[in-house]
């Protein structure tokens, strides 16, 4: 909800700009860029955990074929 509110406020700032270019740049720099940075920082632990799981899975032997025969 906070992200939606942030984008709404950034959109309202962009609408009040004097030109279309200024409005687009305001929305990008006040709305999308900070929100993308926030999502990137908040998502770092999940990316790190996924990376660890992938490394662990790569080091374990593949035993699916042996389990099917037994």
mmCIF file of N, CA and C in Angstrom:
data_model
loop_
_atom_site.group_PDB
_atom_site.id
_atom_site.type_symbol
_atom_site.label_atom_id
_atom_site.label_comp_id
_atom_site.label_asym_id
_atom_site.label_seq_id
_atom_site.Cartn_x
_atom_site.Cartn_y
_atom_site.Cartn_z
ATOM 1 N N UNK A 1 0.817 -1.190 0.000
ATOM 2 C CA UNK A 1 0.000 0.000 0.000
ATOM 3 C C UNK A 1 0.865 1.260 0.000
ATOM 4 N N UNK A 2 1.967 1.200 0.696
ATOM 5 C CA UNK A 2 2.841 2.368 0.740
ATOM 6 C C UNK A 2 3.395 2.666 -0.648
ATOM 7 N N UNK A 3 3.727 1.616 -1.399
ATOM 8 C CA UNK A 3 4.262 1.814 -2.748
ATOM 9 C C UNK A 3 3.219 2.465 -3.656
ATOM 10 N N UNK A 4 1.983 2.043 -3.534
ATOM 11 C CA UNK A 4 0.908 2.628 -4.344
ATOM 12 C C UNK A 4 0.716 4.090 -3.973
ATOM 13 N N UNK A 5 0.749 4.388 -2.687
ATOM 14 C CA UNK A 5 0.630 5.773 -2.232
ATOM 15 C C UNK A 5 1.779 6.629 -2.731
ATOM 16 N N UNK A 6 2.980 6.070 -2.672
ATOM 17 C CA UNK A 6 4.158 6.797 -3.151
ATOM 18 C C UNK A 6 4.019 7.111 -4.640
ATOM 19 N N UNK A 7 3.583 6.141 -5.420
ATOM 20 C CA UNK A 7 3.417 6.377 -6.853
ATOM 21 C C UNK A 7 2.306 7.380 -7.136
ATOM 22 N N UNK A 8 1.251 7.347 -6.324
ATOM 23 C CA UNK A 8 0.163 8.316 -6.504
ATOM 24 C C UNK A 8 0.671 9.735 -6.261
ATOM 25 N N UNK A 9 1.423 9.933 -5.192
ATOM 26 C CA UNK A 9 1.961 11.267 -4.889
ATOM 27 C C UNK A 9 2.921 11.703 -5.990
ATOM 28 N N UNK A 10 3.769 10.792 -6.456
ATOM 29 C CA UNK A 10 4.694 11.134 -7.536
ATOM 30 C C UNK A 10 3.935 11.484 -8.814
ATOM 31 N N UNK A 11 2.854 10.775 -9.074
ATOM 32 C CA UNK A 11 2.036 11.088 -10.245
ATOM 33 C C UNK A 11 1.396 12.472 -10.106
ATOM 34 N N UNK A 12 0.925 12.803 -8.924
ATOM 35 C CA UNK A 12 0.330 14.122 -8.715
ATOM 36 C C UNK A 12 1.366 15.232 -8.861
ATOM 37 N N UNK A 13 2.583 14.972 -8.424
ATOM 38 C CA UNK A 13 3.666 15.941 -8.629
ATOM 39 C C UNK A 13 3.928 16.109 -10.117
ATOM 40 N N UNK A 14 3.954 14.990 -10.843
ATOM 41 C CA UNK A 14 4.227 15.038 -12.277
ATOM 42 C C UNK A 14 3.132 15.779 -13.035
ATOM 43 N N UNK A 15 1.891 15.609 -12.600
ATOM 44 C CA UNK A 15 0.772 16.271 -13.286
ATOM 45 C C UNK A 15 0.851 17.781 -13.133
ATOM 46 N N UNK A 16 1.374 18.256 -12.022
ATOM 47 C CA UNK A 16 1.420 19.706 -11.793
ATOM 48 C C UNK A 16 2.619 20.381 -12.443
ATOM 49 N N UNK A 17 3.484 19.626 -13.098
ATOM 50 C CA UNK A 17 4.633 20.240 -13.769
ATOM 51 C C UNK A 17 4.158 21.054 -14.964
ATOM 52 N N UNK A 18 4.991 21.997 -15.384
ATOM 53 C CA UNK A 18 4.592 22.932 -16.443
ATOM 54 C C UNK A 18 4.709 22.357 -17.841
ATOM 55 N N UNK A 19 5.524 21.320 -18.038
ATOM 56 C CA UNK A 19 5.644 20.715 -19.365
ATOM 57 C C UNK A 19 5.554 19.193 -19.249
ATOM 58 N N UNK A 20 5.296 18.563 -20.368
ATOM 59 C CA UNK A 20 5.163 17.105 -20.397
ATOM 60 C C UNK A 20 6.501 16.450 -20.063
ATOM 61 N N UNK A 21 7.580 16.994 -20.599
ATOM 62 C CA UNK A 21 8.906 16.427 -20.333
ATOM 63 C C UNK A 21 9.237 16.533 -18.851
ATOM 64 N N UNK A 22 8.956 17.672 -18.253
ATOM 65 C CA UNK A 22 9.208 17.837 -16.823
ATOM 66 C C UNK A 22 8.341 16.888 -16.001
ATOM 67 N N UNK A 23 7.111 16.657 -16.437
ATOM 68 C CA UNK A 23 6.233 15.726 -15.739
ATOM 69 C C UNK A 23 6.740 14.297 -15.799
ATOM 70 N N UNK A 24 7.190 13.889 -16.984
ATOM 71 C CA UNK A 24 7.717 12.531 -17.134
ATOM 72 C C UNK A 24 8.982 12.354 -16.298
ATOM 73 N N UNK A 25 9.870 13.320 -16.359
ATOM 74 C CA UNK A 25 11.104 13.230 -15.577
ATOM 75 C C UNK A 25 10.819 13.260 -14.076
ATOM 76 N N UNK A 26 9.855 14.071 -13.666
ATOM 77 C CA UNK A 26 9.488 14.102 -12.250
ATOM 78 C C UNK A 26 8.961 12.742 -11.802
ATOM 79 N N UNK A 27 8.098 12.142 -12.610
ATOM 80 C CA UNK A 27 7.560 10.837 -12.244
ATOM 81 C C UNK A 27 8.662 9.782 -12.191
ATOM 82 N N UNK A 28 9.590 9.835 -13.140
ATOM 83 C CA UNK A 28 10.681 8.862 -13.141
ATOM 84 C C UNK A 28 11.592 9.034 -11.922
ATOM 85 N N UNK A 29 11.988 10.278 -11.658
ATOM 86 C CA UNK A 29 12.975 10.508 -10.601
ATOM 87 C C UNK A 29 12.374 10.593 -9.202
ATOM 88 N N UNK A 30 11.110 10.985 -9.078
ATOM 89 C CA UNK A 30 10.468 11.036 -7.757
ATOM 90 C C UNK A 30 9.679 9.783 -7.448
ATOM 91 N N UNK A 31 9.275 9.051 -8.479
ATOM 92 C CA UNK A 31 8.408 7.903 -8.266
ATOM 93 C C UNK A 31 9.066 6.570 -8.554
ATOM 94 N N UNK A 32 9.368 6.326 -9.814
ATOM 95 C CA UNK A 32 9.848 5.005 -10.212
ATOM 96 C C UNK A 32 11.260 4.690 -9.733
ATOM 97 N N UNK A 33 12.177 5.629 -9.841
ATOM 98 C CA UNK A 33 13.564 5.357 -9.444
ATOM 99 C C UNK A 33 13.680 5.052 -7.940
ATOM 100 N N UNK A 34 13.108 5.865 -7.049
ATOM 101 C CA UNK A 34 13.207 5.516 -5.632
ATOM 102 C C UNK A 34 12.500 4.218 -5.282
ATOM 103 N N UNK A 35 11.371 3.958 -5.932
ATOM 104 C CA UNK A 35 10.642 2.723 -5.659
ATOM 105 C C UNK A 35 11.416 1.504 -6.162
ATOM 106 N N UNK A 36 12.037 1.615 -7.317
ATOM 107 C CA UNK A 36 12.858 0.516 -7.827
ATOM 108 C C UNK A 36 14.050 0.260 -6.909
ATOM 109 N N UNK A 37 14.671 1.311 -6.411
ATOM 110 C CA UNK A 37 15.775 1.154 -5.471
ATOM 111 C C UNK A 37 15.299 0.484 -4.190
ATOM 112 N N UNK A 38 14.149 0.882 -3.696
ATOM 113 C CA UNK A 38 13.587 0.271 -2.483
ATOM 114 C C UNK A 38 13.321 -1.216 -2.697
ATOM 115 N N UNK A 39 12.678 -1.570 -3.819
ATOM 116 C CA UNK A 39 12.395 -2.984 -4.104
ATOM 117 C C UNK A 39 13.679 -3.785 -4.243
ATOM 118 N N UNK A 40 14.714 -3.191 -4.831
ATOM 119 C CA UNK A 40 15.983 -3.876 -5.000
ATOM 120 C C UNK A 40 16.640 -4.141 -3.644
ATOM 121 N N UNK A 41 16.620 -3.160 -2.749
ATOM 122 C CA UNK A 41 17.219 -3.322 -1.419
ATOM 123 C C UNK A 41 16.421 -4.325 -0.595
ATOM 124 N N UNK A 42 15.114 -4.233 -0.622
ATOM 125 C CA UNK A 42 14.272 -5.137 0.171
ATOM 126 C C UNK A 42 14.360 -6.569 -0.370
ATOM 127 N N UNK A 43 14.539 -6.735 -1.660
ATOM 128 C CA UNK A 43 14.614 -8.060 -2.251
ATOM 129 C C UNK A 43 15.977 -8.720 -2.139
ATOM 130 N N UNK A 44 16.976 -8.032 -1.605
ATOM 131 C CA UNK A 44 18.328 -8.591 -1.520
ATOM 132 C C UNK A 44 18.385 -9.877 -0.703
ATOM 133 N N UNK A 45 17.751 -9.978 0.472
ATOM 134 C CA UNK A 45 17.814 -11.250 1.212
ATOM 135 C C UNK A 45 17.216 -12.421 0.452
ATOM 136 N N UNK A 46 16.152 -12.205 -0.268
ATOM 137 C CA UNK A 46 15.538 -13.284 -1.041
ATOM 138 C C UNK A 46 16.450 -13.717 -2.182
ATOM 139 N N UNK A 47 17.089 -12.749 -2.843
ATOM 140 C CA UNK A 47 18.028 -13.096 -3.913
ATOM 141 C C UNK A 47 19.217 -13.865 -3.356
ATOM 142 N N UNK A 48 19.709 -13.457 -2.190
ATOM 143 C CA UNK A 48 20.835 -14.145 -1.574
ATOM 144 C C UNK A 48 20.456 -15.576 -1.194
ATOM 145 N N UNK A 49 19.281 -15.770 -0.625
ATOM 146 C CA UNK A 49 18.829 -17.109 -0.241
ATOM 147 C C UNK A 49 18.651 -17.991 -1.475
ATOM 148 N N UNK A 50 18.112 -17.440 -2.545
ATOM 149 C CA UNK A 50 17.936 -18.202 -3.779
ATOM 150 C C UNK A 50 19.296 -18.606 -4.348
ATOM 151 N N UNK A 51 20.267 -17.713 -4.268
ATOM 152 C CA UNK A 51 21.605 -18.021 -4.751
ATOM 153 C C UNK A 51 22.234 -19.158 -3.949
ATOM 154 N N UNK A 52 22.048 -19.131 -2.637
ATOM 155 C CA UNK A 52 22.591 -20.196 -1.783
ATOM 156 C C UNK A 52 21.925 -21.526 -2.121
ATOM 157 N N UNK A 53 20.605 -21.519 -2.305
ATOM 158 C CA UNK A 53 19.898 -22.756 -2.663
ATOM 159 C C UNK A 53 20.374 -23.299 -4.005
ATOM 160 N N UNK A 54 20.616 -22.427 -4.963
ATOM 161 C CA UNK A 54 21.085 -22.868 -6.275
ATOM 162 C C UNK A 54 22.478 -23.479 -6.175
ATOM 163 N N UNK A 55 23.356 -22.858 -5.378
ATOM 164 C CA UNK A 55 24.694 -23.410 -5.207
ATOM 165 C C UNK A 55 24.654 -24.758 -4.504
ATOM 166 N N UNK A 56 23.798 -24.884 -3.498
ATOM 167 C CA UNK A 56 23.688 -26.157 -2.798
ATOM 168 C C UNK A 56 23.127 -27.237 -3.711
ATOM 169 N N UNK A 57 22.170 -26.895 -4.523
ATOM 170 C CA UNK A 57 21.583 -27.866 -5.444
ATOM 171 C C UNK A 57 22.600 -28.282 -6.508
ATOM 172 N N UNK A 58 23.480 -27.393 -6.899
ATOM 173 C CA UNK A 58 24.475 -27.714 -7.912
ATOM 174 C C UNK A 58 25.525 -28.681 -7.374
ATOM 175 N N UNK A 59 25.779 -28.643 -6.074
ATOM 176 C CA UNK A 59 26.806 -29.504 -5.486
ATOM 177 C C UNK A 59 26.273 -30.868 -5.066
ATOM 178 N N UNK A 60 24.979 -31.057 -5.030
ATOM 179 C CA UNK A 60 24.419 -32.347 -4.647
ATOM 180 C C UNK A 60 24.304 -33.240 -5.877
ATOM 181 N N UNK A 61 24.599 -34.533 -5.715
ATOM 182 C CA UNK A 61 24.496 -35.426 -6.881
ATOM 183 C C UNK A 61 23.041 -35.619 -7.295
ATOM 184 N N UNK A 62 22.848 -35.844 -8.561
ATOM 185 C CA UNK A 62 21.516 -36.071 -9.103
ATOM 186 C C UNK A 62 21.175 -37.550 -8.945
ATOM 187 N N UNK A 63 20.269 -37.888 -8.058
ATOM 188 C CA UNK A 63 19.940 -39.274 -7.760
ATOM 189 C C UNK A 63 18.548 -39.642 -8.245
ATOM 190 N N UNK A 64 17.951 -38.842 -9.068
ATOM 191 C CA UNK A 64 16.596 -39.139 -9.546
ATOM 192 C C UNK A 64 16.544 -40.419 -10.363
ATOM 193 N N UNK A 65 17.565 -40.678 -11.166
ATOM 194 C CA UNK A 65 17.562 -41.892 -11.979
ATOM 195 C C UNK A 65 17.689 -43.142 -11.119
ATOM 196 N N UNK A 66 18.506 -43.094 -10.084
ATOM 197 C CA UNK A 66 18.716 -44.261 -9.221
ATOM 198 C C UNK A 66 17.479 -44.554 -8.392
ATOM 199 N N UNK A 67 16.757 -43.552 -7.970
ATOM 200 C CA UNK A 67 15.558 -43.777 -7.146
ATOM 201 C C UNK A 67 14.441 -44.437 -7.949
ATOM 202 N N UNK A 68 14.359 -44.170 -9.222
ATOM 203 C CA UNK A 68 13.284 -44.740 -10.041
ATOM 204 C C UNK A 68 13.477 -46.239 -10.249
ATOM 205 N N UNK A 69 14.719 -46.725 -10.242
ATOM 206 C CA UNK A 69 14.992 -48.146 -10.475
ATOM 207 C C UNK A 69 14.758 -48.999 -9.242
ATOM 208 N N UNK A 70 14.757 -48.408 -8.079
ATOM 209 C CA UNK A 70 14.690 -49.224 -6.860
ATOM 210 C C UNK A 70 13.313 -49.415 -6.353
#
